[in-house]
Amino acid sequence: FSLKELHGIFPWLVESIFGSLDGIIVGWNLRCLQGRTNPNEYSVALDFLDPSGPMMKLVYKLQAEEYRYDFPVSYLPGPVKASIQEQVLPECSLYHNKVQFPSSGGLGLNLALNPFEYYMFYFAISLITQKNSPATHHVSPSNSAYFILVDTYLKCFLPTEGSVLPPPSSNPGGAIPSPTPRSPAVPFSSYGMHHTSLLKRHIAHQPSVNADPASQEIWRSETLLQIFVEMWLHHYSLEMYQKMQSPHVKLEVLHYRLSISSKHHGSPAQSSYQALHAYQESFKPTEEHVLVVRLLVKHLHAFSNSLKPEPLSPSAHSHTASPLEEFKRVVIPRFVQEKLYIFLQHCFGHWPLDASFRAVLEMWLSYLQPWRYAPEKPPQSTEPLPRSVSEKWAAFIQENLLMYTKLFVGFLNRALRTDLVSPKNALMVFRVAKVFAQPNLAEMILKGEQLFLEPELVIPHRQHRLFMSPTLGGSFLSSRSPAVTDASFKVKSHVYSLEGQDFQYKQMFGTEVRNLVLKLAQLICQAQQTAKSISDHSAETMASQSFFSWFRFTPSEVNGSYTGNDLDEIGQDSIKKTDEYLEKALEYLCQIFKLSEAQLTQMMMKCGTAQDENGKKQLPDCIASENGLILTPLGRYQIINGLRRFEVQYQGDTELQPIRSYENAALVRLLFRLSSVLNQRFADQMEVLCSREDFVGRLCRYHLTNPQLVQKIRYSPVVRDRTSHSWGPRISLRFLASYRTLISLLMIYFLASWFYIGPVGCTFIILIGYFLYAVIMTFFFEGWKPHEY
């Protein structure tokens, strides 16, 4: 094919692979393609889309001719789309000199992208646009072709060893030129000062582009990372979006909007309400999305940690540092930190309270531990002691203080609302506590908080605010920030740049957060007690499931009380894991916050999970009112999480209770009619017999009466005053409708046939035996009613 023909089919080819932007065309569905299920298609896709494969060769071939392809602005993340539509240019250099108004009759704004950008835009955004594919629920995201390609592209364009491989070229000895600056098609205001890219700064001192291939690797590396960050992390609400903007930027935008209000630029300016609506975005990241972002975070840590040590001589550094090394130094604070922080805040506040939050949690913990991805190996030790966090990471912790402190408070608030008896939830609390309990980490976080809380004495307000202007989303390709020796100033700049000048910081080791930790420790103790009671109940249940206990009649079958728990199904092994996780988590929390034994003892006394004198759970927390007991918020929490419960029992007429699963419905109705006829006909005679004070009267009362319950039972908190019914003597034959009773009688008749005893004789023996049994029981337990059970 000629270049012109390839240029024409390139957009169609990209859409055929990654799917359409509206999600209608699925394309190759790389997110569902796995080597285990489709090995041939899997290998072909990876080979075709490999950085050195046919698709990328086509991209570089078209790149050499400086072709441009339109990408609709309407499919960009919400904040970027809304700002461009208001003719305000985002800070990120990725969008500079690319926005074009449509020609007359056009449908909307477009970005004019070069082939590499166009390809990567489609590749990155397919993770968002194709998220509703039903097949994605049945595959492992980390084994999909898409996940493998992301890892491959990161390793190729952000290498931890060596340099980026030069792109293949059709010209021998030639190089693909970097994109040349283009004049904007429409005047735009910018969020901040335009930062020149490192690529432009680097090649400004070169005689030609081809003279230094390093400029090529920097351009591709930066473009790839910017696209990934913008497509995957640049999604948040208007409130968070405005919070990140500095005051002078807001003033600049306001002046620009006022200046264009009287001019005509093809379309009128949006009203405030329309602008507000345009910025709002319903962003619901999927678990696969979070796993891909975690892969990006882990690789960026490894990429940044592969930075070569700086030489002692400053002059040597200025002459020997390559653009890639400079990129490694600033890649996380300039590109990722701000957007990842807001992304995590969004997930912590909106993710469902279930076990799927583990993906978000592990991504957060991966960012908090850059030392895990450092090239140096931990010293070999015979004792399995936890590895201490080196002091060289103090600067990273201080410059990411909110990642550690504010998000930790956010996790505490989530943990206080989850069911800690669940092994998966207990594991998440254990993971966070274990990470923060690493030796020396809590001390460095505390040092960072102390630096932030130091009084500001000599730093002018204007200079302070200028340093805090958000530059993280722009290209690092600008000149570096001046060296700041004041660590306190650095920490304050980090906090205020992310949260604004009016932010009220909540200390992680302050009284308020400490009380939350004590409350979490209390819930951990309650969960341990609940897990233990579930384990004991399960053990008792298994012990009682013998052959003869299957024929036993228990009162719970009739009154309908539920003595189990929804967590009975998790099994003994899971309960044991839950107890281990919670025990270690409590130990780690005590280490982090220096909780004393006295505090733990006092907290456990307030736990409220002690068992009462009968060995049963106490009632949920309630308050008494004129309408009866009313659950408090604590009581509702206790019921939801299985910590306490009401023993709900059937309190009405036992003859009219719902038909049970172990009863024959036809026999229940037939025997009820028969009992009703007998009770109506012989009511007076039964009343006379039961009123006698001799042995006959006691025997009749034992069989025929249903006295009001003497023992006080636990009612559900509906009403306090209940109408009591005292029924007179009556016959109840419902026990004969039970399958257990019928099977037991059949087995007795079957065994009697072995001894040549007929049905009539067997029935007579059963009646005699039962009469003797009833006489004995009348002497000891007159109140118990076996015939009703």
PDB file of C-alpha atoms in Angstrom, residues 97-290:
ATOM      1  CA  ASN A  97      -1.554  23.314  19.783  1.00  0.00           C
ATOM      2  CA  LYS A  98      -3.914  20.440  18.979  1.00  0.00           C
ATOM      3  CA  VAL A  99      -7.444  21.796  19.486  1.00  0.00           C
ATOM      4  CA  GLN A 100      -9.216  22.770  16.273  1.00  0.00           C
ATOM      5  CA  PHE A 101     -12.649  24.228  15.638  1.00  0.00           C
ATOM      6  CA  PRO A 102     -14.676  22.380  13.017  1.00  0.00           C
ATOM      7  CA  SER A 103     -15.256  23.878   9.655  1.00  0.00           C
ATOM      8  CA  SER A 104     -18.661  25.370   8.893  1.00  0.00           C
ATOM      9  CA  GLY A 105     -21.256  22.690   9.470  1.00  0.00           C
ATOM     10  CA  GLY A 106     -18.963  20.646  11.725  1.00  0.00           C
ATOM     11  CA  LEU A 107     -20.341  18.773  14.672  1.00  0.00           C
ATOM     12  CA  GLY A 108     -17.797  19.605  17.396  1.00  0.00           C
ATOM     13  CA  LEU A 109     -14.256  20.280  18.531  1.00  0.00           C
ATOM     14  CA  ASN A 110     -11.459  17.870  17.621  1.00  0.00           C
ATOM     15  CA  LEU A 111      -7.883  17.218  18.603  1.00  0.00           C
ATOM     16  CA  ALA A 112      -5.416  17.002  15.735  1.00  0.00           C
ATOM     17  CA  LEU A 113      -3.206  14.077  16.808  1.00  0.00           C
ATOM     18  CA  ASN A 114      -0.175  12.525  15.193  1.00  0.00           C
ATOM     19  CA  PRO A 115      -0.338   8.752  14.493  1.00  0.00           C
ATOM     20  CA  PHE A 116       1.426   7.719  17.718  1.00  0.00           C
ATOM     21  CA  GLU A 117      -0.848   9.887  19.852  1.00  0.00           C
ATOM     22  CA  TYR A 118      -3.942   8.738  17.963  1.00  0.00           C
ATOM     23  CA  TYR A 119      -3.039   5.086  18.458  1.00  0.00           C
ATOM     24  CA  MET A 120      -2.307   5.494  22.165  1.00  0.00           C
ATOM     25  CA  PHE A 121      -5.448   7.586  22.764  1.00  0.00           C
ATOM     26  CA  TYR A 122      -7.595   4.768  21.408  1.00  0.00           C
ATOM     27  CA  PHE A 123      -5.627   2.115  23.274  1.00  0.00           C
ATOM     28  CA  ALA A 124      -5.926   3.906  26.630  1.00  0.00           C
ATOM     29  CA  ILE A 125      -9.551   5.003  26.347  1.00  0.00           C
ATOM     30  CA  SER A 126     -10.736   1.526  25.353  1.00  0.00           C
ATOM     31  CA  LEU A 127     -10.324   0.608  29.021  1.00  0.00           C
ATOM     32  CA  ILE A 128     -13.067   3.138  29.821  1.00  0.00           C
ATOM     33  CA  THR A 129     -15.394   2.963  26.836  1.00  0.00           C
ATOM     34  CA  GLN A 130     -15.634  -0.838  26.721  1.00  0.00           C
ATOM     35  CA  LYS A 131     -16.175  -1.350  30.457  1.00  0.00           C
ATOM     36  CA  ASN A 132     -19.765  -2.542  30.077  1.00  0.00           C
ATOM     37  CA  SER A 133     -18.829  -5.612  28.067  1.00  0.00           C
ATOM     38  CA  PRO A 134     -20.643  -8.571  29.680  1.00  0.00           C
ATOM     39  CA  ALA A 135     -17.836 -10.996  28.944  1.00  0.00           C
ATOM     40  CA  THR A 136     -15.384  -9.125  31.175  1.00  0.00           C
ATOM     41  CA  HIS A 137     -17.012 -10.563  34.301  1.00  0.00           C
ATOM     42  CA  HIS A 138     -15.815 -14.074  33.506  1.00  0.00           C
ATOM     43  CA  VAL A 139     -12.117 -13.457  32.845  1.00  0.00           C
ATOM     44  CA  SER A 140      -9.110 -12.612  34.963  1.00  0.00           C
ATOM     45  CA  PRO A 141      -8.077  -9.024  34.118  1.00  0.00           C
ATOM     46  CA  SER A 142      -4.411  -9.587  34.933  1.00  0.00           C
ATOM     47  CA  ASN A 143      -4.192 -12.368  32.311  1.00  0.00           C
ATOM     48  CA  SER A 144      -5.901 -10.508  29.477  1.00  0.00           C
ATOM     49  CA  ALA A 145      -4.145  -9.355  26.327  1.00  0.00           C
ATOM     50  CA  TYR A 146      -4.893  -5.733  27.219  1.00  0.00           C
ATOM     51  CA  PHE A 147      -3.185  -6.020  30.603  1.00  0.00           C
ATOM     52  CA  ILE A 148      -0.148  -7.678  29.037  1.00  0.00           C
ATOM     53  CA  LEU A 149       0.067  -4.965  26.366  1.00  0.00           C
ATOM     54  CA  VAL A 150      -0.032  -2.204  28.972  1.00  0.00           C
ATOM     55  CA  ASP A 151       2.840  -3.898  30.791  1.00  0.00           C
ATOM     56  CA  THR A 152       4.746  -4.327  27.515  1.00  0.00           C
ATOM     57  CA  TYR A 153       4.325  -0.672  26.485  1.00  0.00           C
ATOM     58  CA  LEU A 154       5.414   0.529  29.920  1.00  0.00           C
ATOM     59  CA  LYS A 155       8.540  -1.626  29.864  1.00  0.00           C
ATOM     60  CA  CYS A 156       9.362  -0.495  26.331  1.00  0.00           C
ATOM     61  CA  PHE A 157       8.792   3.266  26.612  1.00  0.00           C
ATOM     62  CA  LEU A 158       9.596   3.646  30.345  1.00  0.00           C
ATOM     63  CA  PRO A 159      12.506   1.230  30.727  1.00  0.00           C
ATOM     64  CA  THR A 160      14.083   0.587  34.108  1.00  0.00           C
ATOM     65  CA  GLU A 161      17.334  -0.476  32.465  1.00  0.00           C
ATOM     66  CA  GLY A 162      19.033   1.074  29.454  1.00  0.00           C
ATOM     67  CA  SER A 163      17.244   3.462  27.136  1.00  0.00           C
ATOM     68  CA  VAL A 164      14.138   3.359  24.996  1.00  0.00           C
ATOM     69  CA  LEU A 165      14.634   1.367  21.823  1.00  0.00           C
ATOM     70  CA  PRO A 166      14.729   3.672  18.791  1.00  0.00           C
ATOM     71  CA  PRO A 167      11.716   3.390  16.495  1.00  0.00           C
ATOM     72  CA  PRO A 168      12.202   1.446  13.262  1.00  0.00           C
ATOM     73  CA  SER A 169      12.614   3.699  10.256  1.00  0.00           C
ATOM     74  CA  SER A 170      12.141   3.127   6.569  1.00  0.00           C
ATOM     75  CA  ASN A 171      15.095   5.408   5.865  1.00  0.00           C
ATOM     76  CA  PRO A 172      18.477   3.817   6.611  1.00  0.00           C
ATOM     77  CA  GLY A 173      20.166   5.769   9.375  1.00  0.00           C
ATOM     78  CA  GLY A 174      17.209   8.100   9.684  1.00  0.00           C
ATOM     79  CA  ALA A 175      14.991   8.852  12.683  1.00  0.00           C
ATOM     80  CA  ILE A 176      11.354   9.693  13.027  1.00  0.00           C
ATOM     81  CA  PRO A 177      11.116  13.382  13.785  1.00  0.00           C
ATOM     82  CA  SER A 178       9.330  14.557  16.880  1.00  0.00           C
ATOM     83  CA  PRO A 179       6.098  16.426  16.370  1.00  0.00           C
ATOM     84  CA  THR A 180       6.678  20.022  15.394  1.00  0.00           C
ATOM     85  CA  PRO A 181       4.867  22.819  17.189  1.00  0.00           C
ATOM     86  CA  ARG A 182       1.760  24.012  15.391  1.00  0.00           C
ATOM     87  CA  SER A 183       0.062  27.327  15.748  1.00  0.00           C
ATOM     88  CA  PRO A 184      -3.256  27.076  17.555  1.00  0.00           C
ATOM     89  CA  ALA A 185      -6.374  27.113  15.421  1.00  0.00           C
ATOM     90  CA  VAL A 186      -8.228  29.251  17.950  1.00  0.00           C
ATOM     91  CA  PRO A 187      -7.102  31.578  20.747  1.00  0.00           C
ATOM     92  CA  PHE A 188      -7.217  29.812  24.106  1.00  0.00           C
ATOM     93  CA  SER A 189      -6.708  30.828  27.677  1.00  0.00           C
ATOM     94  CA  SER A 190      -4.597  28.481  29.749  1.00  0.00           C
ATOM     95  CA  TYR A 191      -4.994  27.246  33.307  1.00  0.00           C
ATOM     96  CA  GLY A 192      -1.412  28.244  34.060  1.00  0.00           C
ATOM     97  CA  MET A 193       1.862  29.181  32.496  1.00  0.00           C
ATOM     98  CA  HIS A 194       2.791  27.106  29.456  1.00  0.00           C
ATOM     99  CA  HIS A 195       5.640  24.780  30.329  1.00  0.00           C
ATOM    100  CA  THR A 196       7.964  23.952  27.501  1.00  0.00           C
ATOM    101  CA  SER A 197       8.669  20.288  27.150  1.00  0.00           C
ATOM    102  CA  LEU A 198      11.985  18.712  27.966  1.00  0.00           C
ATOM    103  CA  LEU A 199      12.084  17.491  24.388  1.00  0.00           C
ATOM    104  CA  LYS A 200      11.974  21.048  23.066  1.00  0.00           C
ATOM    105  CA  ARG A 201      14.475  22.235  25.656  1.00  0.00           C
ATOM    106  CA  HIS A 202      16.772  19.358  24.833  1.00  0.00           C
ATOM    107  CA  ILE A 203      16.743  19.691  21.047  1.00  0.00           C
ATOM    108  CA  ALA A 204      17.086  23.457  21.172  1.00  0.00           C
ATOM    109  CA  HIS A 205      20.816  22.987  21.624  1.00  0.00           C
ATOM    110  CA  GLN A 206      21.122  20.332  18.916  1.00  0.00           C
ATOM    111  CA  PRO A 207      22.016  21.039  15.295  1.00  0.00           C
ATOM    112  CA  SER A 208      19.245  18.708  14.061  1.00  0.00           C
ATOM    113  CA  VAL A 209      16.626  16.338  15.404  1.00  0.00           C
ATOM    114  CA  ASN A 210      18.303  13.316  13.952  1.00  0.00           C
ATOM    115  CA  ALA A 211      21.551  14.180  15.668  1.00  0.00           C
ATOM    116  CA  ASP A 212      20.306  13.030  19.051  1.00  0.00           C
ATOM    117  CA  PRO A 213      18.020   9.999  19.230  1.00  0.00           C
ATOM    118  CA  ALA A 214      17.492  10.666  22.944  1.00  0.00           C
ATOM    119  CA  SER A 215      14.953  13.317  22.083  1.00  0.00           C
ATOM    120  CA  GLN A 216      12.819  10.630  20.410  1.00  0.00           C
ATOM    121  CA  GLU A 217      12.665   8.386  23.462  1.00  0.00           C
ATOM    122  CA  ILE A 218      11.751  11.298  25.696  1.00  0.00           C
ATOM    123  CA  TRP A 219       8.923  12.399  23.427  1.00  0.00           C
ATOM    124  CA  ARG A 220       7.393   8.933  23.178  1.00  0.00           C
ATOM    125  CA  SER A 221       7.856   8.215  26.887  1.00  0.00           C
ATOM    126  CA  GLU A 222       6.254  11.452  27.968  1.00  0.00           C
ATOM    127  CA  THR A 223       3.398  11.163  25.480  1.00  0.00           C
ATOM    128  CA  LEU A 224       2.611   7.602  26.524  1.00  0.00           C
ATOM    129  CA  LEU A 225       2.548   8.485  30.218  1.00  0.00           C
ATOM    130  CA  GLN A 226       0.493  11.640  29.724  1.00  0.00           C
ATOM    131  CA  ILE A 227      -2.106   9.761  27.712  1.00  0.00           C
ATOM    132  CA  PHE A 228      -2.376   6.973  30.279  1.00  0.00           C
ATOM    133  CA  VAL A 229      -2.718   9.422  33.175  1.00  0.00           C
ATOM    134  CA  GLU A 230      -5.193  11.685  31.382  1.00  0.00           C
ATOM    135  CA  MET A 231      -7.433   8.845  30.200  1.00  0.00           C
ATOM    136  CA  TRP A 232      -7.357   6.716  33.358  1.00  0.00           C
ATOM    137  CA  LEU A 233      -7.063   9.208  36.224  1.00  0.00           C
ATOM    138  CA  HIS A 234      -8.415  12.568  35.010  1.00  0.00           C
ATOM    139  CA  HIS A 235     -12.007  12.044  36.144  1.00  0.00           C
ATOM    140  CA  TYR A 236     -13.519  13.952  39.028  1.00  0.00           C
ATOM    141  CA  SER A 237     -16.268  16.375  39.979  1.00  0.00           C
ATOM    142  CA  LEU A 238     -16.356  20.129  39.571  1.00  0.00           C
ATOM    143  CA  GLU A 239     -15.667  20.686  43.273  1.00  0.00           C
ATOM    144  CA  MET A 240     -12.400  18.752  43.165  1.00  0.00           C
ATOM    145  CA  TYR A 241     -11.541  20.238  39.788  1.00  0.00           C
ATOM    146  CA  GLN A 242     -11.858  23.808  41.017  1.00  0.00           C
ATOM    147  CA  LYS A 243     -10.016  23.031  44.237  1.00  0.00           C
ATOM    148  CA  MET A 244      -6.890  22.172  42.278  1.00  0.00           C
ATOM    149  CA  GLN A 245      -6.822  25.523  40.484  1.00  0.00           C
ATOM    150  CA  SER A 246      -4.745  28.301  41.996  1.00  0.00           C
ATOM    151  CA  PRO A 247      -6.299  31.736  42.603  1.00  0.00           C
ATOM    152  CA  HIS A 248      -4.372  33.541  39.869  1.00  0.00           C
ATOM    153  CA  VAL A 249      -5.458  30.884  37.381  1.00  0.00           C
ATOM    154  CA  LYS A 250      -9.108  31.298  38.364  1.00  0.00           C
ATOM    155  CA  LEU A 251      -8.731  35.049  37.945  1.00  0.00           C
ATOM    156  CA  GLU A 252      -7.167  34.543  34.518  1.00  0.00           C
ATOM    157  CA  VAL A 253     -10.033  32.314  33.422  1.00  0.00           C
ATOM    158  CA  LEU A 254     -12.566  34.834  34.714  1.00  0.00           C
ATOM    159  CA  HIS A 255     -10.930  37.685  32.784  1.00  0.00           C
ATOM    160  CA  TYR A 256     -10.865  35.581  29.642  1.00  0.00           C
ATOM    161  CA  ARG A 257     -14.542  34.658  29.925  1.00  0.00           C
ATOM    162  CA  LEU A 258     -15.438  38.301  30.437  1.00  0.00           C
ATOM    163  CA  SER A 259     -13.366  39.293  27.437  1.00  0.00           C
ATOM    164  CA  ILE A 260     -15.049  36.818  25.101  1.00  0.00           C
ATOM    165  CA  SER A 261     -18.568  37.517  26.353  1.00  0.00           C
ATOM    166  CA  SER A 262     -18.873  40.454  23.932  1.00  0.00           C
ATOM    167  CA  LYS A 263     -17.177  38.712  21.019  1.00  0.00           C
ATOM    168  CA  HIS A 264     -18.298  35.986  18.660  1.00  0.00           C
ATOM    169  CA  HIS A 265     -16.236  32.824  18.398  1.00  0.00           C
ATOM    170  CA  GLY A 266     -18.654  30.656  16.503  1.00  0.00           C
ATOM    171  CA  SER A 267     -20.711  29.746  19.590  1.00  0.00           C
ATOM    172  CA  PRO A 268     -21.889  31.709  22.619  1.00  0.00           C
ATOM    173  CA  ALA A 269     -20.264  31.162  25.968  1.00  0.00           C
ATOM    174  CA  GLN A 270     -21.973  28.665  28.218  1.00  0.00           C
ATOM    175  CA  SER A 271     -24.005  29.834  31.171  1.00  0.00           C
ATOM    176  CA  SER A 272     -22.835  29.078  34.692  1.00  0.00           C
ATOM    177  CA  TYR A 273     -25.410  26.324  35.069  1.00  0.00           C
ATOM    178  CA  GLN A 274     -24.393  24.720  31.774  1.00  0.00           C
ATOM    179  CA  ALA A 275     -20.741  24.912  32.742  1.00  0.00           C
ATOM    180  CA  LEU A 276     -21.484  23.319  36.094  1.00  0.00           C
ATOM    181  CA  HIS A 277     -23.399  20.511  34.420  1.00  0.00           C
ATOM    182  CA  ALA A 278     -20.651  20.029  31.842  1.00  0.00           C
ATOM    183  CA  TYR A 279     -17.984  19.511  34.509  1.00  0.00           C
ATOM    184  CA  GLN A 280     -19.998  16.953  36.427  1.00  0.00           C
ATOM    185  CA  GLU A 281     -19.190  13.399  35.464  1.00  0.00           C
ATOM    186  CA  SER A 282     -20.575  10.105  36.687  1.00  0.00           C
ATOM    187  CA  PHE A 283     -17.286   8.242  36.954  1.00  0.00           C
ATOM    188  CA  LYS A 284     -17.434   4.656  38.218  1.00  0.00           C
ATOM    189  CA  PRO A 285     -14.081   2.907  37.778  1.00  0.00           C
ATOM    190  CA  THR A 286     -14.181  -0.857  37.473  1.00  0.00           C
ATOM    191  CA  GLU A 287     -11.989  -3.339  39.291  1.00  0.00           C
ATOM    192  CA  GLU A 288     -10.106  -3.983  36.040  1.00  0.00           C
ATOM    193  CA  HIS A 289      -9.508  -0.245  35.660  1.00  0.00           C
ATOM    194  CA  VAL A 290      -8.004  -0.111  39.155  1.00  0.00           C
TER     195      VAL A 290
END
